[in-house]
mmCIF file of C-alpha atoms in Angstrom:
data_model
loop_
_atom_site.group_PDB
_atom_site.id
_atom_site.type_symbol
_atom_site.label_atom_id
_atom_site.label_comp_id
_atom_site.label_asym_id
_atom_site.label_seq_id
_atom_site.Cartn_x
_atom_site.Cartn_y
_atom_site.Cartn_z
ATOM 1 C CA MET A 22 -5.352 -4.921 -13.707
ATOM 2 C CA GLU A 23 -6.199 -1.196 -13.686
ATOM 3 C CA GLY A 24 -8.765 1.286 -12.521
ATOM 4 C CA ARG A 25 -9.713 0.311 -8.965
ATOM 5 C CA GLN A 26 -9.555 2.565 -5.945
ATOM 6 C CA ALA A 27 -6.320 2.305 -3.973
ATOM 7 C CA ILE A 28 -6.648 0.532 -0.617
ATOM 8 C CA MET A 29 -4.468 1.712 2.244
ATOM 9 C CA GLU A 30 -5.883 -0.443 5.037
ATOM 10 C CA THR A 31 -8.669 -2.926 5.671
ATOM 11 C CA GLN A 32 -10.942 -3.243 8.692
ATOM 12 C CA LEU A 33 -12.891 -6.502 8.562
ATOM 13 C CA PRO A 34 -15.134 -7.852 11.354
ATOM 14 C CA LEU A 35 -12.755 -10.785 11.793
ATOM 15 C CA PRO A 36 -9.908 -11.517 14.231
ATOM 16 C CA LEU A 37 -6.773 -9.799 12.956
ATOM 17 C CA HIS A 38 -3.910 -12.281 12.627
ATOM 18 C CA ALA A 39 -1.238 -9.784 11.537
ATOM 19 C CA ARG A 40 -0.864 -6.385 9.894
ATOM 20 C CA GLY A 41 2.448 -6.034 8.102
ATOM 21 C CA LYS A 42 3.970 -3.371 5.914
ATOM 22 C CA VAL A 43 1.779 -4.426 2.994
ATOM 23 C CA ARG A 44 -0.566 -7.260 4.040
ATOM 24 C CA ASP A 45 -3.530 -7.434 6.398
ATOM 25 C CA THR A 46 -4.165 -11.041 7.455
ATOM 26 C CA TYR A 47 -7.305 -12.263 9.237
ATOM 27 C CA GLN A 48 -8.124 -15.529 10.984
ATOM 28 C CA LEU A 49 -10.691 -17.931 9.523
ATOM 29 C CA ASP A 50 -10.809 -21.121 11.630
ATOM 30 C CA ASP A 51 -7.982 -23.286 10.228
ATOM 31 C CA ARG A 52 -7.383 -20.893 7.331
ATOM 32 C CA LEU A 53 -6.254 -17.311 6.867
ATOM 33 C CA LEU A 54 -7.457 -14.472 4.667
ATOM 34 C CA MET A 55 -4.391 -12.666 3.324
ATOM 35 C CA ILE A 56 -5.218 -9.243 1.854
ATOM 36 C CA THR A 57 -2.538 -7.338 -0.040
ATOM 37 C CA THR A 58 -3.145 -3.607 0.273
ATOM 38 C CA ASP A 59 -1.652 -0.850 -1.884
ATOM 39 C CA ARG A 60 0.657 0.293 0.908
ATOM 40 C CA ILE A 61 4.271 0.806 -0.046
ATOM 41 C CA SER A 62 7.306 1.079 2.191
ATOM 42 C CA ALA A 63 10.743 2.526 1.560
ATOM 43 C CA PHE A 64 13.766 2.409 3.831
ATOM 44 C CA ASP A 65 11.623 0.328 6.227
ATOM 45 C CA VAL A 66 8.993 3.053 6.652
ATOM 46 C CA VAL A 67 5.418 2.725 5.356
ATOM 47 C CA LEU A 68 4.594 5.739 3.206
ATOM 48 C CA PRO A 69 1.315 7.676 3.525
ATOM 49 C CA THR A 70 0.604 7.431 -0.229
ATOM 50 C CA PRO A 71 -0.686 4.138 -1.698
ATOM 51 C CA ILE A 72 0.248 2.812 -5.156
ATOM 52 C CA PRO A 73 -2.930 1.953 -7.106
ATOM 53 C CA ASP A 74 -3.210 -1.713 -8.172
ATOM 54 C CA LYS A 75 -0.021 -2.696 -6.329
ATOM 55 C CA GLY A 76 -1.879 -5.167 -4.112
ATOM 56 C CA ARG A 77 -3.701 -6.707 -7.029
ATOM 57 C CA VAL A 78 -0.429 -7.093 -8.964
ATOM 58 C CA LEU A 79 1.304 -8.809 -6.036
ATOM 59 C CA THR A 80 -1.659 -11.129 -5.464
ATOM 60 C CA GLY A 81 -2.087 -11.893 -9.156
ATOM 61 C CA LEU A 82 1.588 -12.636 -9.680
ATOM 62 C CA SER A 83 1.826 -14.819 -6.580
ATOM 63 C CA ALA A 84 -1.241 -16.786 -7.681
ATOM 64 C CA PHE A 85 0.294 -17.198 -11.146
ATOM 65 C CA TRP A 86 3.538 -18.595 -9.747
ATOM 66 C CA PHE A 87 1.766 -20.873 -7.254
ATOM 67 C CA ARG A 88 -0.088 -22.384 -10.222
ATOM 68 C CA HIS A 89 3.098 -22.482 -12.323
ATOM 69 C CA PHE A 90 4.809 -24.737 -9.751
ATOM 70 C CA GLU A 91 1.739 -26.695 -8.611
ATOM 71 C CA SER A 92 2.757 -29.989 -10.260
ATOM 72 C CA TRP A 93 5.547 -30.485 -7.742
ATOM 73 C CA MET A 94 5.554 -27.723 -5.080
ATOM 74 C CA PRO A 95 2.877 -27.828 -2.345
ATOM 75 C CA ARG A 96 1.554 -24.374 -1.426
ATOM 76 C CA HIS A 97 -0.505 -22.621 1.197
ATOM 77 C CA LEU A 98 -2.783 -20.987 -1.399
ATOM 78 C CA ILE A 99 -6.299 -22.399 -1.481
ATOM 79 C CA SER A 100 -7.956 -19.901 -3.810
ATOM 80 C CA THR A 101 -8.053 -16.306 -5.033
ATOM 81 C CA ALA A 102 -11.497 -16.735 -6.621
ATOM 82 C CA TRP A 103 -14.155 -14.421 -5.241
ATOM 83 C CA ASN A 104 -16.719 -17.224 -4.832
ATOM 84 C CA ALA A 105 -14.370 -19.142 -2.532
ATOM 85 C CA ILE A 106 -13.536 -16.016 -0.549
ATOM 86 C CA ALA A 107 -17.203 -15.042 -0.226
ATOM 87 C CA GLU A 108 -18.065 -18.546 1.015
ATOM 88 C CA ALA A 109 -15.273 -18.353 3.605
ATOM 89 C CA LEU A 110 -16.563 -14.973 4.801
ATOM 90 C CA GLN A 111 -20.082 -16.385 5.168
ATOM 91 C CA GLN A 112 -18.745 -19.330 7.144
ATOM 92 C CA ALA A 113 -17.004 -16.807 9.417
ATOM 93 C CA GLY A 114 -20.341 -15.106 10.137
ATOM 94 C CA ILE A 115 -20.319 -12.255 7.634
ATOM 95 C CA ALA A 116 -23.893 -12.286 6.340
ATOM 96 C CA GLU A 117 -23.377 -10.132 3.230
ATOM 97 C CA PRO A 118 -19.898 -10.759 1.817
ATOM 98 C CA GLU A 119 -20.808 -8.963 -1.444
ATOM 99 C CA ALA A 120 -20.486 -5.692 0.460
ATOM 100 C CA TYR A 121 -16.767 -6.409 0.760
ATOM 101 C CA ARG A 122 -16.232 -7.449 -2.846
ATOM 102 C CA PRO A 123 -14.939 -4.050 -4.115
ATOM 103 C CA LEU A 124 -12.415 -4.043 -1.273
ATOM 104 C CA LEU A 125 -11.225 -7.641 -1.474
ATOM 105 C CA GLU A 126 -11.614 -9.021 -4.985
ATOM 106 C CA GLY A 127 -8.320 -9.442 -6.833
ATOM 107 C CA ARG A 128 -6.136 -8.697 -3.822
ATOM 108 C CA THR A 129 -7.065 -11.542 -1.464
ATOM 109 C CA MET A 130 -5.734 -15.056 -0.999
ATOM 110 C CA LEU A 131 -7.509 -17.709 1.020
ATOM 111 C CA VAL A 132 -4.657 -19.786 2.443
ATOM 112 C CA LYS A 133 -3.912 -22.700 4.726
ATOM 113 C CA ARG A 134 -2.349 -21.926 8.061
ATOM 114 C CA ALA A 135 1.337 -22.747 8.197
ATOM 115 C CA GLN A 136 4.133 -22.812 10.720
ATOM 116 C CA PRO A 137 6.735 -20.661 8.929
ATOM 117 C CA PHE A 138 10.422 -21.469 8.977
ATOM 118 C CA PRO A 139 12.178 -18.493 10.628
ATOM 119 C CA VAL A 140 14.484 -17.868 7.659
ATOM 120 C CA GLU A 141 14.267 -16.138 4.297
ATOM 121 C CA CYS A 142 15.391 -18.368 1.427
ATOM 122 C CA VAL A 143 17.211 -16.033 -0.940
ATOM 123 C CA VAL A 144 18.519 -17.083 -4.356
ATOM 124 C CA ARG A 145 20.803 -14.783 -6.329
ATOM 125 C CA GLY A 146 21.697 -15.153 -9.983
ATOM 126 C CA TYR A 147 23.407 -11.779 -10.328
ATOM 127 C CA LEU A 148 25.758 -9.669 -8.217
ATOM 128 C CA ALA A 149 23.512 -6.908 -6.895
ATOM 129 C CA GLY A 150 22.083 -5.324 -3.782
ATOM 130 C CA SER A 151 23.542 -6.304 -0.419
ATOM 131 C CA LEU A 152 25.658 -9.057 -2.009
ATOM 132 C CA TRP A 153 27.407 -6.498 -4.244
ATOM 133 C CA LYS A 154 28.053 -4.275 -1.236
ATOM 134 C CA GLU A 155 29.558 -7.169 0.713
ATOM 135 C CA TYR A 156 31.582 -8.232 -2.335
ATOM 136 C CA VAL A 157 33.114 -4.752 -2.650
ATOM 137 C CA GLU A 158 33.870 -4.601 1.072
ATOM 138 C CA ALA A 159 35.622 -7.987 0.819
ATOM 139 C CA GLY A 160 37.847 -6.674 -1.989
ATOM 140 C CA GLY A 161 36.337 -8.804 -4.733
ATOM 141 C CA ALA A 162 35.837 -5.913 -7.141
ATOM 142 C CA THR A 163 39.459 -4.754 -7.063
ATOM 143 C CA GLY A 164 41.350 -7.921 -7.932
ATOM 144 C CA ASP A 165 41.192 -11.387 -9.441
ATOM 145 C CA ALA A 166 41.517 -13.293 -6.182
ATOM 146 C CA PRO A 167 38.365 -15.207 -5.150
ATOM 147 C CA VAL A 168 36.450 -14.015 -2.114
ATOM 148 C CA GLU A 169 34.269 -15.944 0.300
ATOM 149 C CA LEU A 170 30.956 -14.516 1.462
ATOM 150 C CA HIS A 171 28.727 -16.393 3.904
ATOM 151 C CA GLY A 172 30.554 -19.616 3.126
ATOM 152 C CA ILE A 173 30.227 -19.190 -0.658
ATOM 153 C CA ARG A 174 33.313 -18.750 -2.854
ATOM 154 C CA LEU A 175 32.950 -16.137 -5.601
ATOM 155 C CA PRO A 176 35.503 -15.257 -8.316
ATOM 156 C CA GLY A 177 37.288 -11.945 -8.073
ATOM 157 C CA GLY A 178 36.990 -9.127 -10.596
ATOM 158 C CA LEU A 179 33.223 -9.242 -11.076
ATOM 159 C CA ARG A 180 31.310 -6.044 -11.811
ATOM 160 C CA GLU A 181 28.088 -4.822 -10.280
ATOM 161 C CA SER A 182 25.113 -6.660 -11.839
ATOM 162 C CA ASP A 183 27.309 -9.351 -13.425
ATOM 163 C CA ARG A 184 25.687 -12.720 -13.818
ATOM 164 C CA LEU A 185 27.112 -15.195 -11.313
ATOM 165 C CA PRO A 186 28.726 -18.407 -12.597
ATOM 166 C CA GLN A 187 25.721 -20.209 -11.133
ATOM 167 C CA PRO A 188 22.843 -19.167 -8.849
ATOM 168 C CA ILE A 189 23.725 -19.138 -5.163
ATOM 169 C CA PHE A 190 21.619 -19.672 -2.070
ATOM 170 C CA THR A 191 22.113 -16.970 0.579
ATOM 171 C CA PRO A 192 19.656 -17.335 3.456
ATOM 172 C CA ALA A 193 18.735 -14.494 5.757
ATOM 173 C CA THR A 194 17.140 -14.071 9.137
ATOM 174 C CA LYS A 195 13.653 -12.598 9.287
ATOM 175 C CA ALA A 196 13.650 -9.177 10.890
ATOM 176 C CA GLN A 197 10.438 -7.930 12.492
ATOM 177 C CA VAL A 198 11.761 -4.393 12.084
ATOM 178 C CA GLY A 199 14.596 -3.142 9.904
ATOM 179 C CA HIS A 200 16.485 -5.182 7.348
ATOM 180 C CA ASP A 201 16.888 -8.946 7.181
ATOM 181 C CA GLU A 202 20.444 -10.093 7.920
ATOM 182 C CA ASN A 203 22.349 -12.361 5.532
ATOM 183 C CA ILE A 204 23.613 -15.535 7.201
ATOM 184 C CA SER A 205 25.656 -18.539 6.143
ATOM 185 C CA PHE A 206 24.165 -21.910 5.332
ATOM 186 C CA GLU A 207 25.793 -23.254 8.511
ATOM 187 C CA GLN A 208 23.958 -20.613 10.544
ATOM 188 C CA MET A 209 20.726 -21.635 8.841
ATOM 189 C CA VAL A 210 21.418 -25.253 9.822
ATOM 190 C CA ALA A 211 21.838 -24.149 13.426
ATOM 191 C CA ILE A 212 18.404 -22.449 13.306
ATOM 192 C CA ILE A 213 16.245 -25.071 11.540
ATOM 193 C CA GLY A 214 18.344 -28.235 11.362
ATOM 194 C CA GLU A 215 20.431 -29.756 8.564
ATOM 195 C CA ASP A 216 17.718 -31.782 6.841
ATOM 196 C CA ASN A 217 15.339 -28.831 6.678
ATOM 197 C CA ALA A 218 18.091 -26.457 5.534
ATOM 198 C CA ARG A 219 19.207 -28.751 2.718
ATOM 199 C CA ARG A 220 15.631 -29.319 1.571
ATOM 200 C CA LEU A 221 14.781 -25.605 1.532
ATOM 201 C CA ARG A 222 17.967 -24.833 -0.388
ATOM 202 C CA GLU A 223 17.138 -27.514 -2.955
ATOM 203 C CA LEU A 224 13.560 -26.249 -3.371
ATOM 204 C CA SER A 225 14.623 -22.601 -3.589
ATOM 205 C CA LEU A 226 17.199 -23.193 -6.322
ATOM 206 C CA ARG A 227 14.761 -25.282 -8.362
ATOM 207 C CA LEU A 228 12.029 -22.648 -8.051
ATOM 208 C CA TYR A 229 14.424 -19.902 -9.097
ATOM 209 C CA LEU A 230 15.783 -21.786 -12.115
ATOM 210 C CA GLU A 231 12.293 -22.633 -13.370
ATOM 211 C CA ALA A 232 11.175 -19.018 -12.885
ATOM 212 C CA VAL A 233 14.184 -17.726 -14.829
ATOM 213 C CA GLU A 234 13.352 -20.094 -17.668
ATOM 214 C CA HIS A 235 9.844 -18.619 -17.823
ATOM 215 C CA ALA A 236 10.791 -14.959 -17.392
ATOM 216 C CA LEU A 237 13.786 -14.463 -19.678
ATOM 217 C CA PRO A 238 11.946 -15.140 -22.967
ATOM 218 C CA ARG A 239 9.434 -12.529 -21.760
ATOM 219 C CA GLY A 240 12.135 -9.907 -21.387
ATOM 220 C CA ILE A 241 12.617 -9.999 -17.621
ATOM 221 C CA ILE A 242 15.793 -10.950 -15.774
ATOM 222 C CA ILE A 243 15.158 -12.244 -12.258
ATOM 223 C CA ALA A 244 18.354 -11.038 -10.601
ATOM 224 C CA ASP A 245 17.417 -12.417 -7.194
ATOM 225 C CA THR A 246 14.391 -13.372 -5.157
ATOM 226 C CA LYS A 247 13.373 -14.660 -1.754
ATOM 227 C CA PHE A 248 11.062 -17.522 -0.909
ATOM 228 C CA GLU A 249 9.316 -18.408 2.323
ATOM 229 C CA PHE A 250 8.356 -21.888 3.385
ATOM 230 C CA GLY A 251 6.284 -23.340 6.177
ATOM 231 C CA ARG A 252 4.849 -26.615 7.405
ATOM 232 C CA ASP A 253 1.181 -27.533 7.239
ATOM 233 C CA SER A 254 -0.735 -29.232 10.041
ATOM 234 C CA GLU A 255 0.674 -32.613 8.980
ATOM 235 C CA GLY A 256 4.265 -31.370 8.888
ATOM 236 C CA HIS A 257 4.623 -31.170 5.114
ATOM 237 C CA ILE A 258 6.780 -28.365 3.671
ATOM 238 C CA MET A 259 4.918 -25.896 1.478
ATOM 239 C CA LEU A 260 5.595 -22.615 -0.302
ATOM 240 C CA ILE A 261 3.947 -19.671 1.487
ATOM 241 C CA ASP A 262 3.549 -15.899 1.510
ATOM 242 C CA GLU A 263 4.206 -14.134 -1.813
ATOM 243 C CA VAL A 264 6.157 -15.610 -4.707
ATOM 244 C CA LEU A 265 8.350 -13.907 -7.312
ATOM 245 C CA THR A 266 6.767 -10.458 -7.141
ATOM 246 C CA PRO A 267 8.431 -7.042 -7.544
ATOM 247 C CA ASP A 268 8.373 -6.756 -3.744
ATOM 248 C CA SER A 269 10.163 -10.056 -3.123
ATOM 249 C CA SER A 270 12.418 -10.056 -6.193
ATOM 250 C CA ARG A 271 14.729 -7.911 -8.248
ATOM 251 C CA PHE A 272 13.322 -7.802 -11.790
ATOM 252 C CA TRP A 273 15.340 -6.154 -14.566
ATOM 253 C CA ASP A 274 14.404 -5.357 -18.168
ATOM 254 C CA ALA A 275 16.547 -7.714 -20.250
ATOM 255 C CA ALA A 276 16.660 -5.214 -23.138
ATOM 256 C CA LEU A 277 18.253 -2.586 -20.877
ATOM 257 C CA TYR A 278 20.628 -4.883 -19.013
ATOM 258 C CA GLN A 279 24.167 -3.536 -18.870
ATOM 259 C CA PRO A 280 26.565 -4.951 -16.260
ATOM 260 C CA GLY A 281 28.916 -2.586 -14.510
ATOM 261 C CA ARG A 282 26.197 -0.449 -12.944
ATOM 262 C CA SER A 283 22.905 -0.744 -11.091
ATOM 263 C CA GLN A 284 19.944 -1.667 -13.286
ATOM 264 C CA PRO A 285 16.474 -0.128 -13.677
ATOM 265 C CA SER A 286 14.068 -2.402 -11.836
ATOM 266 C CA TYR A 287 10.358 -3.202 -11.617
ATOM 267 C CA ASP A 288 9.766 -2.117 -8.065
ATOM 268 C CA LYS A 289 10.095 0.917 -5.809
ATOM 269 C CA GLN A 290 12.902 2.554 -7.745
ATOM 270 C CA PHE A 291 10.978 5.736 -8.582
ATOM 271 C CA VAL A 292 9.900 6.011 -4.947
ATOM 272 C CA ARG A 293 13.407 5.556 -3.561
ATOM 273 C CA ASP A 294 14.891 7.964 -6.104
ATOM 274 C CA TYR A 295 12.331 10.632 -5.224
ATOM 275 C CA LEU A 296 12.822 10.252 -1.474
ATOM 276 C CA GLU A 297 16.593 10.480 -1.896
ATOM 277 C CA SER A 298 16.234 13.582 -4.072
ATOM 278 C CA ILE A 299 14.271 15.526 -1.438
ATOM 279 C CA GLY A 300 16.703 14.702 1.346
ATOM 280 C CA TRP A 301 14.247 12.848 3.580
ATOM 281 C CA ASN A 302 16.005 11.580 6.713
ATOM 282 C CA LYS A 303 14.412 8.107 6.362
ATOM 283 C CA GLN A 304 12.676 8.411 9.705
ATOM 284 C CA PRO A 305 8.886 8.385 10.191
ATOM 285 C CA PRO A 306 6.692 10.095 9.329
ATOM 286 C CA ALA A 307 7.428 9.689 5.637
ATOM 287 C CA PRO A 308 6.503 12.448 3.181
ATOM 288 C CA PRO A 309 3.649 11.994 0.687
ATOM 289 C CA LEU A 310 4.506 11.026 -2.877
ATOM 290 C CA PRO A 311 3.723 13.321 -5.825
ATOM 291 C CA PRO A 312 1.264 12.018 -8.458
ATOM 292 C CA GLU A 313 3.918 11.490 -11.138
ATOM 293 C CA VAL A 314 5.979 9.201 -8.869
ATOM 294 C CA VAL A 315 2.845 7.244 -7.933
ATOM 295 C CA GLN A 316 1.882 6.868 -11.597
ATOM 296 C CA LYS A 317 5.338 5.708 -12.745
ATOM 297 C CA THR A 318 5.617 3.227 -9.890
ATOM 298 C CA ALA A 319 2.139 1.793 -10.487
ATOM 299 C CA GLU A 320 2.898 1.321 -14.167
ATOM 300 C CA LYS A 321 6.109 -0.587 -13.390
ATOM 301 C CA TYR A 322 4.188 -3.009 -11.178
ATOM 302 C CA ARG A 323 1.520 -3.476 -13.851
ATOM 303 C CA GLU A 324 4.145 -4.029 -16.543
ATOM 304 C CA ALA A 325 5.792 -6.797 -14.511
ATOM 305 C CA TYR A 326 2.415 -8.532 -14.261
ATOM 306 C CA ARG A 327 1.655 -8.145 -17.960
ATOM 307 C CA ARG A 328 5.014 -9.554 -19.020
ATOM 308 C CA LEU A 329 5.077 -12.501 -16.661
ATOM 309 C CA ALA A 330 1.483 -13.582 -16.150
ATOM 310 C CA GLU A 331 -0.603 -12.585 -19.164
#
């Protein structure tokens, strides 16, 4: 999982389906080629400095989790194996796919096309992030009276990073730019219908609970995560995009866990801390990252992979 050149952007002779903050996705007939670059964003701005191996970690972890749940959860992933990817490139008219192997191998998923549901399926097991902020604003941290957030009743008097009595499902809208917005389950029903909303909630909670059962003995607390689902060409629901990575989840080191404060996490923490320390105004263009911040961040991503997937 180490030692390859960082990839900031790809340019393949294929129709571009989408270029997001991290992923470059290309069209392949009824399939897609999803390439995870080493781009990193902070405060909704893509930074000019890549994080080596980040794309390979995200792809490797997603592939691991897709396999972990494969006995019961349909998925859009077809393969991450180079032979399958090379064959797909040949079928798309690329005569010498081996020329692209250093660029693509280890960071590419060949996937089925899906019609995504326009909601993020967020599961939270701990009081952190935006939920903690909303909890404080609602007065939950200053008394024992319960508070209600997005239709969910939470006990009063909890501390930041406390474990919740049970995991909760807090959907969000997908934002093309800026932050996703937390919504209630009733709002989710209004967007995708009651049957779909109930099914996605059921699947999300089961996925989260099974992931927690795998991760905790390996020293990682999954504080929260988000899942994305879509429908295949026959209308079946399947798990799509990335799954339980440091970009889509809040991973904490169980040995360092101490409620009552924010926790060190396996993601962009070093990047955010550095950008805050230099007083960047959080508007593009973003400043470059120094080598020590890049190195520390890359190692955190690699460590998450080693603990969870090796």
